[in-house]
Short mmCIF file of C-alpha atoms (C1' of nucleotides) in Angstrom, two decimals:
data_model
loop_
_atom_site.label_atom_id
_atom_site.label_comp_id
_atom_site.label_asym_id
_atom_site.label_seq_id
_atom_site.Cartn_x
_atom_site.Cartn_y
_atom_site.Cartn_z
CA MET A 1 5.19 53.29 -78.58
CA LYS A 2 1.94 52.91 -80.51
CA ILE A 3 1.50 49.85 -82.68
CA GLU A 4 -1.11 49.35 -85.39
CA ILE A 5 -1.79 46.29 -87.55
CA LYS A 6 -2.90 46.75 -91.15
CA SER A 7 -3.40 43.50 -93.04
CA GLU A 8 0.13 42.02 -93.27
CA ASP A 9 1.92 45.11 -92.00
CA LEU A 10 2.78 46.26 -88.52
CA ILE A 11 3.06 50.01 -88.13
CA VAL A 12 4.95 51.64 -85.28
CA LYS A 13 3.84 55.23 -84.74
CA ASP A 14 5.64 58.23 -83.28
CA ILE A 15 9.14 57.06 -84.07
CA LYS A 16 11.63 59.64 -82.87
CA CYS A 17 15.37 60.02 -83.30
CA PHE A 18 15.62 57.15 -85.75
CA ASP A 19 16.83 57.11 -89.32
CA LEU A 20 16.31 53.58 -90.59
CA LYS A 21 18.33 53.80 -93.78
CA THR A 22 21.34 55.48 -92.22
CA THR A 23 21.30 53.13 -89.25
CA VAL A 24 21.35 49.93 -91.31
CA LEU A 25 23.75 51.23 -93.97
CA CYS A 26 26.28 53.10 -91.82
CA GLY A 27 28.73 50.22 -91.62
CA GLN A 28 27.67 48.39 -88.46
CA ALA A 29 25.62 45.77 -90.38
CA PHE A 30 26.41 44.32 -93.79
CA ARG A 31 23.34 42.47 -95.01
CA TRP A 32 20.91 45.32 -95.62
CA SER A 33 19.88 46.64 -99.01
CA GLU A 34 17.27 49.03 -100.35
CA THR A 35 14.62 47.91 -102.81
CA ALA A 36 13.43 50.07 -105.70
CA ASP A 37 10.47 51.34 -103.66
CA GLY A 38 12.54 52.41 -100.69
CA ILE A 39 12.01 49.40 -98.48
CA MET A 40 15.00 48.24 -96.43
CA GLN A 41 15.55 44.50 -96.46
CA ALA A 42 17.87 42.03 -94.78
CA VAL A 43 18.00 38.55 -93.37
CA VAL A 44 18.07 38.95 -89.60
CA LYS A 45 18.04 36.05 -87.16
CA GLY A 46 17.29 33.67 -90.02
CA GLU A 47 14.25 35.58 -91.25
CA ILE A 48 13.61 38.11 -93.97
CA LEU A 49 13.08 41.48 -92.35
CA SER A 50 11.45 44.11 -94.52
CA VAL A 51 10.95 47.61 -93.15
CA GLN A 52 9.96 50.98 -94.53
CA GLN A 53 10.18 54.39 -92.88
CA THR A 54 7.80 57.23 -93.55
CA LYS A 55 7.97 60.51 -91.65
CA ASN A 56 7.33 59.28 -88.12
CA GLU A 57 6.36 55.70 -88.78
CA LEU A 58 8.10 52.39 -89.21
CA ILE A 59 6.24 49.87 -91.36
CA PHE A 60 7.25 46.25 -90.83
CA LYS A 61 6.17 44.01 -93.70
CA ASN A 62 4.86 40.51 -93.08
CA THR A 63 5.45 40.30 -89.36
CA SER A 64 3.42 39.82 -86.23
CA LYS A 65 3.04 41.78 -83.03
CA GLU A 66 4.67 38.93 -81.14
CA LYS A 67 7.65 38.91 -83.48
CA PHE A 68 8.04 42.66 -83.27
CA GLU A 69 7.97 42.67 -79.51
CA SER A 70 10.24 39.68 -79.04
CA GLU A 71 12.79 40.47 -81.77
CA TRP A 72 12.63 43.59 -83.93
CA CYS A 73 11.95 46.17 -81.25
CA GLU A 74 15.08 45.07 -79.46
CA TYR A 75 17.11 44.70 -82.66
CA PHE A 76 16.53 48.36 -83.54
CA ASP A 77 17.06 49.42 -79.91
CA LEU A 78 13.72 51.22 -79.97
CA ASN A 79 13.33 51.29 -76.19
CA THR A 80 16.43 53.42 -75.71
CA ASN A 81 16.04 57.20 -75.59
CA TYR A 82 18.49 58.41 -78.21
CA HIS A 83 17.21 61.96 -77.95
CA GLU A 84 18.58 62.06 -74.43
CA ILE A 85 21.86 60.49 -75.55
CA CYS A 86 22.27 63.08 -78.31
CA GLN A 87 21.52 65.87 -75.84
CA THR A 88 24.37 64.60 -73.69
CA LEU A 89 26.77 64.33 -76.64
CA LYS A 90 25.93 67.84 -77.82
CA SER A 91 27.99 69.44 -75.07
CA ASP A 92 30.93 68.77 -77.37
CA VAL A 93 30.82 71.02 -80.42
CA HIS A 94 31.98 68.39 -82.93
CA LEU A 95 29.53 65.79 -81.67
CA LYS A 96 26.86 68.46 -81.81
CA ASN A 97 27.63 68.93 -85.50
CA ALA A 98 27.80 65.19 -86.14
CA THR A 99 24.55 64.33 -84.36
CA GLU A 100 22.70 67.20 -85.98
CA GLU A 101 23.84 66.42 -89.50
CA PHE A 102 23.22 62.68 -89.14
CA TYR A 103 20.38 62.55 -86.68
CA GLY A 104 18.88 59.15 -86.00
CA ILE A 105 21.74 56.65 -86.07
CA ARG A 106 21.20 53.85 -83.55
CA ILE A 107 23.30 50.93 -82.43
CA LEU A 108 21.74 47.70 -83.71
CA LYS A 109 21.64 44.69 -81.40
CA GLN A 110 22.96 42.06 -83.75
CA ASP A 111 23.66 38.37 -83.50
CA LYS A 112 26.94 37.72 -81.70
CA TRP A 113 28.38 35.09 -84.01
CA GLU A 114 27.36 36.93 -87.17
CA THR A 115 28.93 40.13 -85.85
CA LEU A 116 32.15 38.35 -84.90
CA CYS A 117 32.46 36.70 -88.29
CA SER A 118 31.50 39.87 -90.16
CA PHE A 119 34.06 42.08 -88.48
CA ILE A 120 36.81 39.52 -88.99
CA ILE A 121 35.98 39.89 -92.67
CA SER A 122 35.98 43.68 -92.32
CA GLN A 123 39.68 43.97 -91.53
CA ASN A 124 41.70 45.96 -94.04
CA ASN A 125 38.66 45.93 -96.30
CA ASN A 126 36.01 48.31 -97.59
CA ILE A 127 32.29 48.20 -96.86
CA PRO A 128 31.01 47.25 -100.36
CA ARG A 129 33.39 44.31 -100.56
CA ILE A 130 32.66 43.26 -96.96
CA MET A 131 29.01 43.05 -97.99
CA LYS A 132 29.86 41.06 -101.09
CA ILE A 133 31.96 38.53 -99.19
CA ILE A 134 29.34 38.07 -96.45
CA ASN A 135 26.68 37.65 -99.11
CA SER A 136 28.75 34.93 -100.72
CA LEU A 137 29.37 33.29 -97.34
CA CYS A 138 25.61 33.07 -96.75
CA GLU A 139 24.78 31.90 -100.28
CA ASN A 140 27.35 29.16 -100.16
CA PHE A 141 27.04 27.95 -96.59
CA GLY A 142 23.79 29.32 -95.12
CA GLU A 143 20.30 27.83 -95.30
CA LYS A 144 18.07 28.91 -98.15
CA ILE A 145 15.09 30.79 -96.74
CA ALA A 146 13.53 32.04 -99.96
CA ASP A 147 14.62 32.88 -103.48
CA GLY A 148 17.88 34.76 -103.12
CA ALA A 149 17.65 34.84 -99.32
CA TYR A 150 19.99 32.84 -97.10
CA SER A 151 20.59 32.66 -93.39
CA PHE A 152 23.98 33.43 -91.90
CA PRO A 153 25.84 30.09 -91.60
CA THR A 154 26.34 28.75 -88.10
CA ALA A 155 29.78 28.42 -86.52
CA GLU A 156 29.30 24.63 -86.61
CA LYS A 157 28.71 24.70 -90.34
CA ILE A 158 31.79 26.80 -91.04
CA ALA A 159 33.90 24.74 -88.63
CA SER A 160 33.10 21.69 -90.75
CA LEU A 161 34.65 23.27 -93.84
CA THR A 162 38.23 23.15 -95.08
CA LEU A 163 40.22 26.31 -95.73
CA ASP A 164 40.09 25.36 -99.39
CA GLU A 165 36.29 25.28 -99.41
CA ILE A 166 36.13 28.72 -97.76
CA GLY A 167 38.22 29.99 -100.66
CA ILE A 168 35.09 30.25 -102.79
CA ILE A 169 33.98 33.41 -100.98
CA LYS A 170 37.20 35.23 -101.98
CA SER A 171 37.91 36.58 -98.52
CA GLY A 172 41.63 36.36 -99.12
CA PHE A 173 43.87 35.99 -96.08
CA ARG A 174 40.83 36.27 -93.79
CA GLY A 175 39.72 32.73 -94.58
CA LYS A 176 41.97 31.16 -91.97
CA TYR A 177 40.69 33.65 -89.38
CA ILE A 178 37.05 32.82 -90.14
CA LEU A 179 37.85 29.14 -89.75
CA ASP A 180 39.68 29.64 -86.45
CA ALA A 181 36.77 31.69 -85.07
CA ALA A 182 34.24 29.05 -86.14
CA GLN A 183 36.29 26.26 -84.58
CA LYS A 184 36.73 28.06 -81.27
CA ILE A 185 33.02 28.86 -81.05
CA ALA A 186 31.76 25.47 -82.27
CA SER A 187 34.06 23.55 -79.92
CA GLY A 188 32.99 25.65 -76.96
CA GLU A 189 36.53 26.83 -76.35
CA ILE A 190 35.02 30.30 -76.45
CA ASP A 191 31.42 30.68 -75.27
CA LEU A 192 29.79 33.82 -76.64
CA ASN A 193 27.03 33.62 -74.04
CA GLU A 194 29.59 33.83 -71.24
CA ILE A 195 31.04 36.99 -72.76
CA GLU A 196 27.65 38.65 -72.28
CA ASN A 197 28.33 39.13 -68.58
CA MET A 198 31.94 40.28 -68.90
CA ASN A 199 33.13 43.85 -68.70
CA LEU A 200 34.58 45.49 -71.78
CA GLN A 201 38.21 44.61 -71.09
CA GLU A 202 37.43 40.94 -70.42
CA THR A 203 35.22 40.83 -73.49
CA GLU A 204 37.93 42.16 -75.78
CA GLN A 205 40.63 39.98 -74.26
CA THR A 206 38.51 36.88 -74.74
CA LEU A 207 37.65 37.74 -78.34
CA MET A 208 41.30 38.43 -79.13
CA LYS A 209 42.13 34.78 -78.46
CA ILE A 210 40.75 34.24 -81.95
CA LYS A 211 43.25 34.57 -84.78
CA GLY A 212 42.64 37.69 -86.80
CA VAL A 213 40.83 39.44 -83.96
CA GLY A 214 42.81 42.43 -82.69
CA PRO A 215 41.76 45.51 -80.71
CA LYS A 216 39.64 47.09 -83.43
CA VAL A 217 37.67 44.00 -84.44
CA ALA A 218 37.19 43.08 -80.77
CA ALA A 219 35.81 46.55 -80.03
CA CYS A 220 33.40 46.32 -82.97
CA VAL A 221 32.13 42.94 -81.84
CA ALA A 222 31.74 44.21 -78.27
CA LEU A 223 29.78 47.21 -79.52
CA PHE A 224 27.64 45.76 -82.30
CA GLY A 225 27.31 42.15 -81.16
CA PHE A 226 27.16 42.61 -77.39
CA TYR A 227 25.82 46.16 -77.13
CA LYS A 228 28.70 47.17 -74.91
CA VAL A 229 28.37 50.86 -75.73
CA ASP A 230 31.53 51.84 -73.87
CA ALA A 231 33.57 50.09 -76.58
CA PHE A 232 35.36 52.50 -78.92
CA PRO A 233 36.54 50.93 -82.19
CA ILE A 234 39.31 52.93 -83.86
CA ASP A 235 39.50 52.42 -87.62
CA VAL A 236 41.27 54.67 -90.13
CA TRP A 237 38.42 57.21 -90.12
CA VAL A 238 38.14 57.45 -86.36
CA LYS A 239 41.91 57.66 -86.20
CA LYS A 240 41.71 60.72 -88.45
CA ILE A 241 39.03 62.24 -86.21
CA MET A 242 41.12 61.66 -83.12
CA SER A 243 44.22 63.34 -84.52
CA GLU A 244 42.27 66.17 -86.15
CA LEU A 245 39.78 67.02 -83.41
CA TYR A 246 40.64 65.17 -80.21
CA PRO A 247 44.43 65.02 -79.85
CA ASP A 248 43.99 64.95 -76.05
CA GLY A 249 41.36 62.19 -76.07
CA LEU A 250 37.58 61.95 -76.17
CA PRO A 251 35.48 64.65 -74.50
CA ALA A 252 33.96 63.85 -71.10
CA CYS A 253 30.38 63.79 -72.42
CA THR A 254 31.10 60.49 -74.19
CA LYS A 255 31.84 58.69 -70.90
CA GLY A 256 30.08 55.34 -70.88
CA ILE A 257 28.62 55.81 -74.37
CA GLU A 258 31.85 56.06 -76.33
CA GLY A 259 30.59 53.53 -78.86
CA ILE A 260 27.50 55.54 -79.75
CA ALA A 261 29.61 58.68 -80.14
CA GLN A 262 32.01 56.68 -82.26
CA GLN A 263 29.29 55.65 -84.70
CA TYR A 264 28.23 59.26 -85.23
CA LEU A 265 31.83 60.41 -85.66
CA PHE A 266 32.65 57.56 -88.05
CA HIS A 267 29.68 58.30 -90.29
CA TRP A 268 30.23 62.04 -90.07
CA ARG A 269 33.90 61.82 -91.04
CA ARG A 270 33.13 59.61 -94.02
CA ASN A 271 30.07 61.43 -95.34
CA SER A 272 29.88 65.02 -94.18
CA VAL A 273 30.36 67.82 -96.70
CA CYS A 274 32.51 69.48 -94.03
CA PHE A 275 35.24 66.98 -94.85
CA ASP A 276 34.65 66.98 -98.59
CA VAL A 277 37.38 69.29 -99.78
CA GLY A 278 40.99 68.20 -99.89
CA GLU A 279 41.90 65.97 -96.98
"C1'" DA B 1 50.18 51.59 -111.69
"C1'" DG B 2 49.62 52.56 -107.15
"C1'" DC B 3 46.77 53.57 -103.21
"C1'" DC B 4 43.14 52.55 -100.12
"C1'" DA B 5 39.73 49.94 -97.41
"C1'" DG B 6 35.59 49.54 -90.14
"C1'" DG B 7 43.54 45.50 -89.28
"C1'" DG B 8 46.27 41.74 -87.61
"C1'" DT B 9 50.34 38.84 -87.43
"C1'" DC B 10 54.97 38.09 -87.48
"C1'" DT B 11 59.66 39.39 -87.42
"C1'" DG B 12 63.56 42.05 -86.01
"C1'" DC B 13 65.43 45.51 -83.22
"C1'" DG C 1 57.39 47.66 -76.64
"C1'" DC C 2 57.43 49.27 -81.36
"C1'" DA C 3 58.16 50.03 -86.34
"C1'" DG C 4 57.84 47.76 -90.84
"C1'" DA C 5 56.88 44.07 -94.15
"C1'" DC C 6 53.35 41.26 -95.52
"C1'" DC C 7 48.88 39.55 -96.15
"C1'" DA C 8 44.23 38.86 -100.81
"C1'" DT C 9 41.01 41.40 -103.24
"C1'" DG C 10 38.60 44.87 -105.88
"C1'" DG C 11 37.43 49.80 -106.79
"C1'" DC C 12 39.16 53.96 -108.22
#
DNA sequence: AGCCAGGGTCTGC
DNA sequence: GCAGACCATGGC
């Protein structure tokens, strides 16, 4: 990976198998948006992250080499060879289609608490509204970083709120779940750092002690918050895929990387022209 | 108006 | 163990 510094920008050269926009907007993260000039922006780990992709380069605005190496390189999973992963997945014809049509999706390594809270909000909800609610959560209870930019509120902060106060973000019935999650994390009843070393089953079982966390949300948190890529979240879209294409279960080539396959299939089922007509 | 959205809980069999 | 009602909200 070649890195070049130009004034305030850090440029990463020779980026392969990475589509920035699709990766940050494909429903695994909820705080990203695109500016008028095609720059992707979000608050990540309490800082404004501003990135642009051109052909084979990633341009990080206002960052340092140290910051890139300690945070952003890992966040975007840039040290993992996704070309190799896609080659493996291509032995299944549907995954071949999915990975070729939507080349460059990666699994982001996101903050554990933020991911937990976000996917509790995601239940029985749609992506635009999930984004809106999380935005409101940050504006109301996060720290102001800059004009219009807020950090994701800590579990301690949310645990200090009443259910009534959480009502302002209009999360509906999910409010009580958010509060229960915050209380269990803030009190130490559940330690997210301990989950790091657990296998997938233990991870999901532990997360499901939180109210409002069932199999699907637990799998999403395992995958997107803990980078446990053998997790396989089944939402309504993936459920369709399974009944339409894999009635006998996932193909063998997904073994151990079910979560990465899942993200391609999810995005493919929702966006591909192949599924455009009828239902 | 009714259905759907990166579901889960609770009840009743 | 499993189906079915119910849960808030907003977009279409």
